[in-house]
Coordinates of C-alpha atoms and ligand atoms in Angstrom, one line a residue:
X1 CA -13.3 18.1 9.6
X2 CA -13.1 16.0 12.7
X3 CA -9.7 15.9 14.4
X4 CA -9.4 12.2 14.5
X5 CA -10.3 12.0 10.8
X6 CA -7.5 14.6 10.1
X7 CA -5.0 12.8 12.2
X8 CA -5.8 9.5 10.6
X9 CA -4.6 11.0 7.3
X10 CA -1.5 12.9 8.5
X11 CA 1.1 12.3 5.8
X12 CA 3.7 9.7 6.5
X13 CA 2.6 9.8 10.2
X14 CA 4.7 12.9 10.4
X15 CA 4.9 13.9 14.1
X16 CA 5.6 17.5 13.6
X17 CA 2.6 17.9 11.3
X18 CA 0.4 16.0 13.7
X19 CA 1.5 18.1 16.7
X20 CA 0.9 21.3 14.8
X21 CA -2.6 20.2 14.0
X22 CA -3.4 19.3 17.6
X23 CA -1.9 22.5 19.0
X24 CA -3.6 24.7 16.5
X25 CA -6.9 23.1 17.1
X26 CA -6.5 23.6 20.8
X27 CA -5.6 27.3 20.4
X28 CA -8.7 27.8 18.1
X29 CA -10.8 26.3 20.9
X30 CA -9.2 28.4 23.6
X31 CA -9.1 31.8 22.0
X32 CA -12.0 33.9 21.0
X33 CA -10.7 36.3 18.4
X34 CA -7.8 35.1 16.3
X35 CA -5.8 37.0 13.8
X36 CA -3.8 35.1 11.2
X37 CA -1.2 37.0 9.2
X38 CA -1.0 35.9 5.6
X39 CA 2.0 37.1 3.6
X40 CA 1.6 35.2 0.4
X41 CA 4.8 33.3 1.2
X42 CA 5.2 29.6 1.2
X43 CA 5.1 29.2 5.0
X44 CA 2.0 31.3 5.3
X45 CA 0.4 29.1 2.6
X46 CA 0.9 26.0 4.8
X47 CA -0.4 27.9 7.9
X48 CA -3.5 28.9 6.1
X49 CA -4.2 25.4 4.8
X50 CA -3.6 24.0 8.3
X51 CA -6.1 26.5 9.8
X52 CA -8.7 25.8 7.2
X53 CA -8.8 22.1 8.0
X54 CA -9.9 22.8 11.6
X55 CA -13.1 23.6 13.4
X56 CA -13.1 27.2 14.6
X57 CA -11.4 28.5 11.5
X58 CA -14.5 30.6 10.8
X59 CA -13.4 32.7 13.9
X60 CA -10.1 33.6 12.3
X61 CA -9.6 37.0 10.7
X62 CA -7.0 36.7 7.9
X63 CA -5.0 39.7 7.1
X64 CA -2.4 40.6 4.4
X65 CA -0.2 43.6 5.3
X66 CA 0.7 45.4 2.2
X67 CA 4.0 47.2 2.6
X68 CA 3.7 49.1 -0.6
X69 CA 6.5 47.1 -2.2
X70 CA 4.9 43.7 -3.0
X71 CA 5.4 41.5 -6.1
X72 CA 2.3 41.5 -8.3
X73 CA 2.6 37.7 -8.1
X74 CA 2.1 37.9 -4.3
X75 CA -1.0 40.1 -4.6
X76 CA -2.4 37.8 -7.2
X77 CA -1.7 34.9 -4.9
X78 CA -3.8 36.5 -2.1
X79 CA -6.7 36.5 -4.5
X80 CA -6.1 32.9 -5.4
X81 CA -6.1 31.9 -1.7
X82 CA -9.4 33.7 -1.1
X83 CA -11.0 31.7 -3.9
X84 CA -9.4 28.4 -3.0
X85 CA -10.6 28.5 0.6
X86 CA -13.6 30.7 0.1
X87 CA -12.4 33.1 2.7
X88 CA -11.9 36.9 2.9
X89 CA -8.3 38.1 3.5
X90 CA -8.3 41.7 4.8
X91 CA -6.0 43.9 2.8
X92 CA -4.2 46.2 5.3
X93 CA -2.3 49.2 3.8
X94 CA 0.9 50.3 5.4
X95 CA 0.8 53.3 7.8
X96 CA 3.6 54.6 5.6
X97 CA 4.5 52.5 2.6
X98 CA 8.2 51.5 2.1
X99 CA 8.9 54.0 -0.7
X100 CA 7.7 56.9 1.4
X101 CA 9.6 55.8 4.4
X102 CA 12.8 55.5 2.4
X103 CA 12.3 59.0 1.1
X104 CA 11.5 60.4 4.5
X105 CA 14.0 58.6 6.8
X106 CA 16.6 56.8 4.6
X107 CA 17.2 53.5 3.0
X108 CA 17.8 50.2 4.8
X109 CA 21.4 48.8 4.5
X110 CA 22.7 45.3 5.3
X111 CA 20.5 44.5 8.4
X112 CA 17.9 45.9 10.7
X113 CA 20.5 46.3 13.5
X114 CA 23.3 47.7 11.4
X115 CA 20.9 50.3 9.9
X116 CA 19.8 51.3 13.3
X117 CA 23.3 52.0 14.6
X118 CA 24.2 53.9 11.4
X119 CA 21.1 55.9 11.6
X120 CA 21.9 56.9 15.1
X121 CA 25.5 57.9 14.2
X122 CA 24.3 59.9 11.2
X123 CA 21.8 61.8 13.4
X124 CA 24.9 63.0 15.4
X125 CA 26.8 63.9 12.3
X126 CA 29.4 61.3 13.0
X127 CA 32.6 61.6 11.1
X128 CA 33.4 57.9 10.8
X129 CA 36.6 58.4 12.7
X130 CA 38.8 55.4 13.6
X131 CA 39.4 56.4 17.3
X132 CA 39.0 54.7 20.6
X133 CA 35.6 54.7 22.3
X134 CA 36.5 57.1 25.1
X135 CA 37.7 59.8 22.6
X136 CA 34.6 59.4 20.4
X137 CA 32.3 59.4 23.4
X138 CA 33.7 62.8 24.4
X139 CA 33.0 64.1 20.9
X140 CA 29.5 62.5 20.6
X141 CA 28.3 62.2 24.2
X142 CA 24.7 61.4 23.3
X143 CA 25.3 58.4 21.1
X144 CA 26.8 55.8 23.4
X145 CA 25.3 52.6 22.2
X146 CA 26.0 53.2 18.5
X147 CA 29.6 54.2 19.4
X148 CA 30.0 51.0 21.3
X149 CA 28.9 49.2 18.1
X150 CA 31.4 51.2 16.0
X151 CA 34.2 50.5 18.5
X152 CA 33.5 46.8 19.0
X153 CA 32.9 47.5 22.7
X154 CA 30.4 44.8 23.3
X155 CA 31.7 41.6 24.9
X156 CA 32.2 38.5 22.8
X157 CA 30.2 35.4 23.6
X158 CA 31.6 32.8 26.0
X159 CA 32.8 30.8 23.0
X160 CA 34.8 33.7 21.8
X161 CA 32.3 34.4 19.0
X162 CA 32.0 38.0 17.9
X163 CA 29.0 39.8 19.4
X164 CA 26.3 40.6 16.8
X165 CA 26.2 44.0 18.6
X166 CA 29.7 44.8 17.3
X167 CA 30.5 46.2 13.8
X168 CA 33.1 43.4 13.5
X169 CA 30.3 40.9 13.3
X170 CA 30.1 42.1 9.6
X171 CA 33.5 41.5 8.3
X172 CA 35.5 44.5 7.1
X173 CA 32.4 46.8 7.5
X174 CA 34.3 49.2 9.7
X175 CA 37.2 49.4 7.3
X176 CA 34.9 49.8 4.4
X177 CA 32.9 52.6 6.1
X178 CA 36.0 54.5 7.1
X179 CA 37.2 54.5 3.5
X180 CA 33.7 55.0 2.1
X181 CA 31.5 57.0 4.5
X182 CA 27.9 56.8 3.4
X183 CA 26.7 59.8 1.5
X184 CA 23.0 59.0 1.8
X185 CA 20.7 58.5 4.8
X186 CA 20.5 55.0 6.2
X187 CA 17.5 53.8 8.2
X188 CA 15.4 50.8 9.1
X189 CA 12.3 52.9 9.7
X190 CA 10.4 51.3 6.8
X191 CA 10.3 48.1 8.8
X192 CA 8.7 50.0 11.6
X193 CA 6.1 52.0 9.7
X194 CA 5.4 49.7 6.8
X195 CA 5.3 46.5 8.7
X196 CA 5.3 46.6 12.5
X197 CA 3.0 49.6 13.0
X198 CA 0.4 48.6 10.5
X199 CA 0.2 45.1 12.0
X200 CA 0.2 46.5 15.6
X201 CA -2.6 48.9 14.9
X202 CA -4.7 46.4 13.2
X203 CA -4.2 43.9 16.0
X204 CA -5.1 46.5 18.7
X205 CA -8.2 47.9 16.9
X206 CA -9.5 44.4 16.3
X207 CA -9.1 43.3 19.9
X208 CA -7.6 40.0 19.0
X209 CA -6.5 37.7 21.7
X210 CA -4.3 35.5 19.5
X211 CA -2.1 36.3 16.6
X212 CA -0.9 33.4 14.4
X213 CA 1.8 33.6 11.8
X214 CA 3.9 31.3 9.7
X215 CA 7.4 31.6 11.1
X216 CA 9.7 28.6 11.2
X217 CA 12.8 28.2 13.4
X218 CA 14.7 26.5 10.6
X219 CA 14.3 29.4 8.2
X220 CA 17.1 31.2 9.9
X221 CA 17.8 34.9 10.3
X222 CA 16.7 37.4 12.9
X223 CA 13.1 36.1 13.0
X224 CA 14.3 32.7 14.1
X225 CA 16.4 33.9 17.0
X226 CA 13.7 36.3 18.1
X227 CA 11.5 33.4 19.2
X228 CA 12.4 30.4 21.4
X229 CA 9.2 28.4 20.9
X230 CA 6.0 28.2 19.0
X231 CA 4.1 30.2 21.6
X232 CA 4.7 33.4 23.5
X233 CA 2.5 35.5 25.7
X234 CA 1.8 38.9 24.2
X235 CA 2.7 42.1 25.9
X236 CA -0.9 43.3 25.7
X237 CA -3.9 41.0 25.5
X238 CA -2.8 39.3 22.4
X239 CA -0.7 36.1 22.6
X240 CA 1.4 34.8 19.7
X241 CA 1.3 31.4 18.2
X242 CA 3.5 30.0 15.4
X243 CA 1.9 26.7 14.4
X244 CA 4.6 25.6 12.0
X245 CA 7.6 26.9 14.1
X246 CA 9.2 23.5 14.3
X247 CA 8.7 22.4 10.7
X248 CA 12.0 21.7 8.9
X249 CA 12.3 21.8 5.1
X250 CA 11.4 18.1 4.8
X251 CA 8.3 18.6 6.9
X252 CA 7.3 21.4 4.6
X253 CA 7.9 19.3 1.6
X254 CA 5.8 16.4 2.9
X255 CA 3.0 18.8 3.8
X256 CA 3.0 20.5 0.4
X257 CA 3.0 17.3 -1.5
X258 CA 0.3 15.5 0.5
X259 CA -2.1 18.4 0.7
X260 CA -1.3 19.8 -2.8
X261 CA -0.2 23.2 -1.7
X262 CA 0.3 25.6 -4.6
X263 CA 2.6 28.5 -3.9
X264 CA 2.7 31.9 -5.6
X265 CA 4.3 32.4 -9.0
X266 CA 7.3 34.0 -7.1
X267 CA 8.3 30.5 -6.3
X268 CA 6.8 28.5 -9.2
X269 CA 7.9 30.8 -12.0
X270 CA 10.4 33.4 -10.8
X271 CA 12.4 30.7 -8.9
X272 CA 12.6 32.8 -5.7
X273 CA 13.3 31.0 -2.4
X274 CA 11.3 33.5 -0.3
X275 CA 9.2 36.5 -0.7
X276 CA 8.4 39.7 1.2
X277 CA 9.2 43.3 0.3
X278 CA 10.4 43.1 -3.3
X279 CA 14.1 43.7 -3.5
X280 CA 14.6 44.4 0.2
X281 CA 18.3 45.4 0.6
X282 CA 18.5 43.2 3.7
X283 CA 18.1 40.1 1.6
X284 CA 21.3 38.3 0.8
X285 CA 19.8 37.4 -2.6
X286 CA 18.4 40.7 -3.5
X287 CA 20.3 40.6 -6.8
X288 CA 18.5 37.4 -7.8
X289 CA 15.2 39.1 -7.0
X290 CA 16.2 42.0 -9.3
X291 CA 16.9 39.5 -12.1
X292 CA 13.5 38.0 -11.5
X293 CA 11.9 41.4 -11.6
X294 CA 13.7 42.3 -14.8
X295 CA 12.2 39.2 -16.4
X296 CA 8.7 39.1 -14.9
X297 CA 7.9 42.4 -13.3
X298 CA 9.9 45.1 -15.1
X299 CA 7.9 48.0 -13.7
X300 CA 8.6 46.9 -10.2
X301 CA 12.3 46.7 -11.1
X302 CA 12.2 50.4 -12.1
X303 CA 10.5 51.3 -8.8
X304 CA 12.9 49.4 -6.5
X305 CA 16.0 50.6 -8.4
X306 CA 14.8 54.1 -7.7
X307 CA 13.8 53.6 -4.1
X308 CA 16.9 51.6 -3.1
X309 CA 19.4 53.1 -5.6
X310 CA 22.0 54.3 -3.1
X311 CA 21.8 51.4 -0.8
X312 CA 22.2 48.9 -3.7
X313 CA 25.3 50.7 -4.8
X314 CA 26.7 50.9 -1.3
X315 CA 26.0 47.2 -0.7
X316 CA 27.6 46.2 -4.0
X317 CA 30.7 48.3 -3.1
X318 CA 30.8 46.7 0.3
X319 CA 30.5 43.2 -1.1
X320 CA 33.3 44.0 -3.5
X321 CA 35.4 45.4 -0.7
X322 CA 34.9 42.2 1.4
X323 CA 35.8 40.0 -1.5
X324 CA 39.1 41.9 -2.2
X325 CA 40.0 41.9 1.5
X326 CA 39.4 38.2 1.7
X327 CA 41.5 37.6 -1.3
X328 CA 44.3 39.7 0.2
X329 CA 43.9 37.7 3.4
X330 CA 44.2 34.4 1.6
X331 CA 47.3 35.6 -0.2
X332 CA 48.8 36.6 3.2
X333 CA 48.7 40.4 2.5
X334 CA 46.6 41.1 5.7
X335 CA 47.3 39.8 9.1
Ligands
LIG1 S1 11.6 44.1 4.9 FE1 13.1 45.5 4.0 S2 12.0 46.8 2.5 FE2 10.5 45.7 3.9 S3 10.1 47.1 5.4 FE3 11.7 45.9 6.2 S4 13.6 46.9 5.6 FE4 12.0 47.9 4.5

Protein backbone atom coordinates (compact mmCIF):
# COMPACT_ATOMS: atom_id res chain seq x y z
CA UNK A 1 0.00 0.00 0.00
CA UNK A 2 1.15 3.53 -0.77
CA UNK A 3 2.66 5.37 2.24
CA UNK A 4 0.41 8.42 1.89
CA UNK A 5 -2.60 6.18 1.73
CA UNK A 6 -1.52 4.43 4.95
CA UNK A 7 -0.75 7.70 6.71
CA UNK A 8 -4.12 9.10 5.69
CA UNK A 9 -5.69 6.35 7.74
CA UNK A 10 -3.45 6.40 10.80
CA UNK A 11 -5.86 5.86 13.68
CA UNK A 12 -6.70 8.98 15.67
CA UNK A 13 -3.82 10.77 13.90
CA UNK A 14 -1.59 9.02 16.40
CA UNK A 15 1.91 10.46 16.02
CA UNK A 16 3.73 7.46 17.48
CA UNK A 17 2.02 5.13 15.04
CA UNK A 18 2.64 7.48 12.11
CA UNK A 19 6.32 7.80 13.01
CA UNK A 20 6.76 4.06 13.36
CA UNK A 21 5.26 3.55 9.91
CA UNK A 22 7.48 6.18 8.29
CA UNK A 23 10.63 4.89 9.99
CA UNK A 24 9.93 1.26 9.21
CA UNK A 25 9.26 2.07 5.59
CA UNK A 26 12.52 3.95 5.35
CA UNK A 27 14.44 1.04 6.92
CA UNK A 28 12.85 -1.41 4.50
CA UNK A 29 14.04 0.76 1.62
CA UNK A 30 17.52 1.15 2.99
CA UNK A 31 18.36 -2.42 4.05
CA UNK A 32 18.68 -5.37 1.74
CA UNK A 33 18.13 -8.39 3.94
CA UNK A 34 15.86 -7.95 6.89
CA UNK A 35 15.16 -10.38 9.68
CA UNK A 36 12.05 -9.89 11.77
CA UNK A 37 11.75 -11.91 14.97
CA UNK A 38 8.24 -13.10 15.68
CA UNK A 39 7.58 -14.36 19.20
CA UNK A 40 3.84 -14.88 19.08
CA UNK A 41 3.48 -12.18 21.75
CA UNK A 42 1.25 -9.11 21.50
CA UNK A 43 4.05 -6.66 20.61
CA UNK A 44 5.31 -8.89 17.86
CA UNK A 45 1.75 -9.14 16.47
CA UNK A 46 1.73 -5.38 16.01
CA UNK A 47 5.21 -5.37 14.52
CA UNK A 48 4.24 -8.00 11.97
CA UNK A 49 1.06 -6.17 11.02
CA UNK A 50 2.99 -2.93 10.62
CA UNK A 51 5.58 -4.55 8.36
CA UNK A 52 2.97 -6.23 6.21
CA UNK A 53 1.39 -2.89 5.38
CA UNK A 54 4.57 -1.62 3.74
CA UNK A 55 6.29 -2.03 0.40
CA UNK A 56 9.40 -4.12 0.78
CA UNK A 57 7.83 -6.49 3.28
CA UNK A 58 8.46 -9.30 0.80
CA UNK A 59 12.17 -8.88 1.56
CA UNK A 60 11.65 -9.69 5.22
CA UNK A 61 12.46 -13.10 6.63
CA UNK A 62 10.22 -13.80 9.59
CA UNK A 63 11.53 -16.19 12.21
CA UNK A 64 10.09 -17.76 15.33
CA UNK A 65 12.73 -18.96 17.80
CA UNK A 66 11.38 -21.98 19.60
CA UNK A 67 13.01 -22.25 23.04
CA UNK A 68 11.58 -25.70 23.64
CA UNK A 69 9.24 -24.36 26.29
CA UNK A 70 6.47 -22.64 24.39
CA UNK A 71 2.75 -22.57 25.05
CA UNK A 72 0.78 -24.65 22.54
CA UNK A 73 -1.34 -21.50 22.10
CA UNK A 74 1.75 -19.58 20.97
CA UNK A 75 2.72 -22.20 18.41
CA UNK A 76 -0.82 -22.32 17.13
CA UNK A 77 -0.76 -18.51 16.82
CA UNK A 78 2.33 -18.65 14.62
CA UNK A 79 0.32 -20.80 12.20
CA UNK A 80 -2.55 -18.33 12.40
CA UNK A 81 -0.24 -15.43 11.51
CA UNK A 82 1.14 -17.32 8.52
CA UNK A 83 -2.35 -17.80 7.19
CA UNK A 84 -3.57 -14.33 7.98
CA UNK A 85 -0.76 -12.58 6.13
CA UNK A 86 0.01 -15.36 3.68
CA UNK A 87 3.64 -15.47 4.74
CA UNK A 88 6.08 -18.10 5.90
CA UNK A 89 7.55 -17.84 9.37
CA UNK A 90 10.75 -19.84 9.74
CA UNK A 91 10.65 -22.08 12.78
CA UNK A 92 14.09 -22.07 14.37
CA UNK A 93 14.81 -24.72 16.97
CA UNK A 94 16.96 -23.83 19.97
CA UNK A 95 20.65 -24.78 19.96
CA UNK A 96 19.86 -26.42 23.26
CA UNK A 97 16.25 -26.29 24.43
CA UNK A 98 15.44 -24.91 27.88
CA UNK A 99 14.75 -28.31 29.52
CA UNK A 100 18.14 -29.65 28.43
CA UNK A 101 19.93 -26.47 29.55
CA UNK A 102 18.34 -26.64 33.00
CA UNK A 103 19.36 -30.26 33.32
CA UNK A 104 22.90 -29.56 32.16
CA UNK A 105 23.74 -26.20 33.74
CA UNK A 106 21.13 -25.46 36.39
CA UNK A 107 17.84 -23.64 36.78
CA UNK A 108 17.25 -19.89 36.46
CA UNK A 109 16.39 -18.06 39.68
CA UNK A 110 14.99 -14.55 40.20
CA UNK A 111 16.74 -12.72 37.34
CA UNK A 112 19.38 -13.15 34.71
CA UNK A 113 21.93 -11.13 36.68
CA UNK A 114 21.27 -12.80 40.04
CA UNK A 115 21.49 -16.25 38.43
CA UNK A 116 24.79 -15.29 36.85
CA UNK A 117 26.37 -14.24 40.16
CA UNK A 118 25.07 -17.31 42.01
CA UNK A 119 26.27 -19.60 39.25
CA UNK A 120 29.77 -18.13 39.54
CA UNK A 121 29.79 -18.51 43.32
CA UNK A 122 28.58 -22.09 43.10
CA UNK A 123 31.35 -22.87 40.61
CA UNK A 124 33.82 -21.91 43.36
CA UNK A 125 32.04 -23.97 46.02
CA UNK A 126 31.12 -20.83 47.88
CA UNK A 127 29.96 -21.44 51.46
CA UNK A 128 27.51 -18.49 51.62
CA UNK A 129 29.48 -16.99 54.50
CA UNK A 130 28.55 -13.57 55.87
CA UNK A 131 32.06 -12.14 55.92
CA UNK A 132 33.69 -8.94 54.62
CA UNK A 133 34.81 -8.81 51.00
CA UNK A 134 38.54 -8.87 51.81
CA UNK A 135 38.23 -12.08 53.85
CA UNK A 136 36.12 -13.79 51.21
CA UNK A 137 38.37 -12.65 48.39
CA UNK A 138 41.27 -14.36 50.12
CA UNK A 139 39.27 -17.57 50.35
CA UNK A 140 37.88 -17.38 46.81
CA UNK A 141 40.47 -15.38 44.86
CA UNK A 142 39.09 -16.14 41.40
CA UNK A 143 35.57 -14.99 41.98
CA UNK A 144 35.93 -11.25 42.52
CA UNK A 145 32.92 -9.78 40.72
CA UNK A 146 30.44 -12.25 42.21
CA UNK A 147 31.89 -11.65 45.68
CA UNK A 148 31.45 -7.93 45.19
CA UNK A 149 27.78 -8.61 44.44
CA UNK A 150 27.48 -10.77 47.57
CA UNK A 151 29.19 -8.13 49.73
CA UNK A 152 27.30 -5.15 48.27
CA UNK A 153 30.60 -3.69 47.17
CA UNK A 154 29.34 -1.84 44.09
CA UNK A 155 28.72 1.89 44.55
CA UNK A 156 25.20 3.20 44.95
CA UNK A 157 23.87 5.58 42.33
CA UNK A 158 24.25 9.35 42.78
CA UNK A 159 20.70 9.49 44.10
CA UNK A 160 21.58 6.98 46.81
CA UNK A 161 19.67 4.22 45.04
CA UNK A 162 20.95 0.68 45.55
CA UNK A 163 23.07 -0.58 42.68
CA UNK A 164 21.44 -3.37 40.70
CA UNK A 165 24.87 -5.05 40.84
CA UNK A 166 24.53 -5.55 44.60
CA UNK A 167 22.65 -8.36 46.28
CA UNK A 168 20.82 -5.79 48.44
CA UNK A 169 19.00 -4.70 45.28
CA UNK A 170 16.80 -7.72 45.99
CA UNK A 171 15.57 -7.16 49.51
CA UNK A 172 16.58 -9.74 52.10
CA UNK A 173 18.07 -12.02 49.47
CA UNK A 174 21.41 -12.24 51.25
CA UNK A 175 19.79 -12.96 54.61
CA UNK A 176 17.63 -15.59 52.95
CA UNK A 177 20.55 -17.29 51.19
CA UNK A 178 22.65 -17.36 54.34
CA UNK A 179 19.83 -19.12 56.17
CA UNK A 180 18.89 -21.24 53.16
CA UNK A 181 21.88 -21.92 50.92
CA UNK A 182 20.72 -23.26 47.54
CA UNK A 183 20.92 -27.04 47.28
CA UNK A 184 20.52 -27.13 43.50
CA UNK A 185 22.48 -25.58 40.66
CA UNK A 186 21.40 -22.13 39.54
CA UNK A 187 22.18 -20.83 36.06
CA UNK A 188 20.93 -18.45 33.38
CA UNK A 189 22.47 -20.52 30.59
CA UNK A 190 19.10 -21.45 29.12
CA UNK A 191 18.72 -17.83 28.01
CA UNK A 192 22.07 -18.07 26.28
CA UNK A 193 21.65 -21.43 24.53
CA UNK A 194 17.91 -21.53 23.96
CA UNK A 195 17.44 -17.90 22.94
CA UNK A 196 20.50 -15.80 22.26
CA UNK A 197 22.66 -18.36 20.48
CA UNK A 198 19.93 -19.69 18.19
CA UNK A 199 18.96 -16.18 17.13
CA UNK A 200 22.62 -15.18 16.71
CA UNK A 201 23.45 -18.18 14.52
CA UNK A 202 20.39 -17.73 12.38
CA UNK A 203 21.20 -14.06 11.91
CA UNK A 204 24.82 -14.72 10.97
CA UNK A 205 24.05 -17.61 8.62
CA UNK A 206 21.41 -15.56 6.86
CA UNK A 207 23.70 -12.56 6.31
CA UNK A 208 21.00 -10.19 7.43
CA UNK A 209 21.85 -6.51 7.61
CA UNK A 210 18.89 -5.52 9.78
CA UNK A 211 17.14 -7.30 12.62
CA UNK A 212 13.74 -5.99 13.69
CA UNK A 213 11.90 -6.97 16.81
CA UNK A 214 8.98 -5.85 18.90
CA UNK A 215 10.48 -4.43 22.07
CA UNK A 216 8.79 -1.46 23.73
CA UNK A 217 10.47 0.86 26.21
CA UNK A 218 7.29 1.05 28.29
CA UNK A 219 7.12 -2.69 28.86
CA UNK A 220 9.78 -2.38 31.58
CA UNK A 221 12.36 -4.85 32.81
CA UNK A 222 15.89 -5.53 31.67
CA UNK A 223 14.96 -5.41 27.99
CA UNK A 224 13.82 -1.80 28.28
CA UNK A 225 16.93 -0.56 30.01
CA UNK A 226 19.20 -2.40 27.59
CA UNK A 227 18.13 -0.06 24.77
CA UNK A 228 18.08 3.71 24.68
CA UNK A 229 16.29 4.21 21.38
CA UNK A 230 14.56 2.41 18.56
CA UNK A 231 17.73 1.90 16.55
CA UNK A 232 21.22 0.66 17.29
CA UNK A 233 24.15 -0.21 15.15
CA UNK A 234 24.95 -3.90 15.34
CA UNK A 235 28.33 -5.21 16.41
CA UNK A 236 28.68 -7.15 13.17
CA UNK A 237 27.02 -6.22 9.91
CA UNK A 238 23.54 -6.44 11.27
CA UNK A 239 21.86 -3.34 12.72
CA UNK A 240 18.92 -3.47 15.07
CA UNK A 241 15.62 -1.69 14.73
CA UNK A 242 12.70 -1.69 17.16
CA UNK A 243 9.82 -0.07 15.25
CA UNK A 244 7.35 0.09 18.15
CA UNK A 245 9.92 0.99 20.82
CA UNK A 246 8.11 4.20 21.80
CA UNK A 247 4.59 2.80 21.87
CA UNK A 248 2.92 3.11 25.27
CA UNK A 249 -0.03 0.92 26.29
CA UNK A 250 -2.51 3.42 24.86
CA UNK A 251 -0.75 3.47 21.49
CA UNK A 252 -0.91 -0.30 21.43
CA UNK A 253 -4.59 -0.27 22.28
CA UNK A 254 -5.34 2.25 19.53
CA UNK A 255 -3.39 0.20 16.98
CA UNK A 256 -5.00 -3.09 18.02
CA UNK A 257 -8.51 -1.71 17.83
CA UNK A 258 -8.14 0.13 14.56
CA UNK A 259 -6.30 -2.59 12.67
CA UNK A 260 -8.21 -5.50 14.27
CA UNK A 261 -5.21 -7.26 15.75
CA UNK A 262 -6.00 -10.67 17.15
CA UNK A 263 -3.57 -11.93 19.77
CA UNK A 264 -2.91 -15.52 20.74
CA UNK A 265 -5.14 -17.48 23.09
CA UNK A 266 -2.53 -16.89 25.81
CA UNK A 267 -3.98 -13.39 26.04
CA UNK A 268 -7.55 -13.91 24.89
CA UNK A 269 -8.37 -17.04 26.86
CA UNK A 270 -5.68 -17.70 29.43
CA UNK A 271 -5.69 -14.07 30.56
CA UNK A 272 -1.89 -13.75 30.51
CA UNK A 273 -0.32 -10.31 30.23
CA UNK A 274 2.73 -11.48 28.35
CA UNK A 275 4.12 -14.64 26.85
CA UNK A 276 7.56 -16.14 26.29
CA UNK A 277 9.07 -19.27 27.79
CA UNK A 278 6.19 -20.91 29.64
CA UNK A 279 6.52 -20.58 33.41
CA UNK A 280 9.94 -18.89 33.30
CA UNK A 281 11.02 -18.46 36.94
CA UNK A 282 12.23 -14.93 36.14
CA UNK A 283 8.63 -13.87 35.63
CA UNK A 284 7.06 -12.10 38.60
CA UNK A 285 3.77 -13.72 37.64
CA UNK A 286 4.95 -17.25 37.02
CA UNK A 287 2.37 -18.54 39.52
CA UNK A 288 -0.41 -17.08 37.35
CA UNK A 289 1.07 -18.80 34.34
CA UNK A 290 1.05 -22.09 36.23
CA UNK A 291 -2.63 -21.63 37.02
CA UNK A 292 -3.32 -20.95 33.33
CA UNK A 293 -1.39 -24.06 32.37
CA UNK A 294 -3.29 -26.11 34.91
CA UNK A 295 -6.50 -24.98 33.26
CA UNK A 296 -5.55 -24.98 29.58
CA UNK A 297 -2.30 -26.86 29.00
CA UNK A 298 -1.96 -29.45 31.78
CA UNK A 299 0.80 -31.41 30.03
CA UNK A 300 2.92 -28.29 29.87
CA UNK A 301 2.30 -27.76 33.58
CA UNK A 302 3.70 -31.22 34.34
CA UNK A 303 6.75 -30.42 32.21
CA UNK A 304 7.56 -27.03 33.76
CA UNK A 305 6.99 -28.31 37.28
CA UNK A 306 9.58 -30.93 36.62
CA UNK A 307 12.08 -28.64 34.81
CA UNK A 308 11.84 -25.79 37.33
CA UNK A 309 10.91 -27.79 40.44
CA UNK A 310 13.78 -26.63 42.67
CA UNK A 311 13.79 -23.02 41.58
CA UNK A 312 10.02 -22.70 42.05
CA UNK A 313 10.36 -24.04 45.60
CA UNK A 314 13.30 -21.78 46.31
CA UNK A 315 11.53 -18.71 44.90
CA UNK A 316 8.42 -19.42 46.93
CA UNK A 317 10.50 -19.80 50.07
CA UNK A 318 12.30 -16.54 49.30
CA UNK A 319 9.05 -14.67 48.70
CA UNK A 320 7.69 -15.99 52.01
CA UNK A 321 10.89 -14.93 53.74
CA UNK A 322 10.65 -11.41 52.32
CA UNK A 323 7.04 -11.16 53.38
CA UNK A 324 7.76 -12.17 56.95
CA UNK A 325 10.79 -9.85 57.16
CA UNK A 326 8.70 -6.96 55.87
CA UNK A 327 6.03 -7.72 58.45
CA UNK A 328 8.65 -7.75 61.18
CA UNK A 329 9.98 -4.48 59.83
CA UNK A 330 6.52 -2.91 59.88
CA UNK A 331 6.03 -4.11 63.44
CA UNK A 332 9.33 -2.53 64.41
CA UNK A 333 11.13 -5.84 65.07
CA UNK A 334 13.91 -5.12 62.53
CA UNK A 335 15.86 -1.94 62.42
S1 LIG B 1 13.34 -16.64 29.43
FE1 LIG B 1 13.53 -17.92 31.28
S2 LIG B 1 13.11 -20.03 30.69
FE2 LIG B 1 13.43 -18.80 28.80
S3 LIG B 1 15.51 -19.11 28.33
FE3 LIG B 1 15.47 -17.27 29.57
S4 LIG B 1 15.68 -17.92 31.71
FE4 LIG B 1 15.29 -19.73 30.46
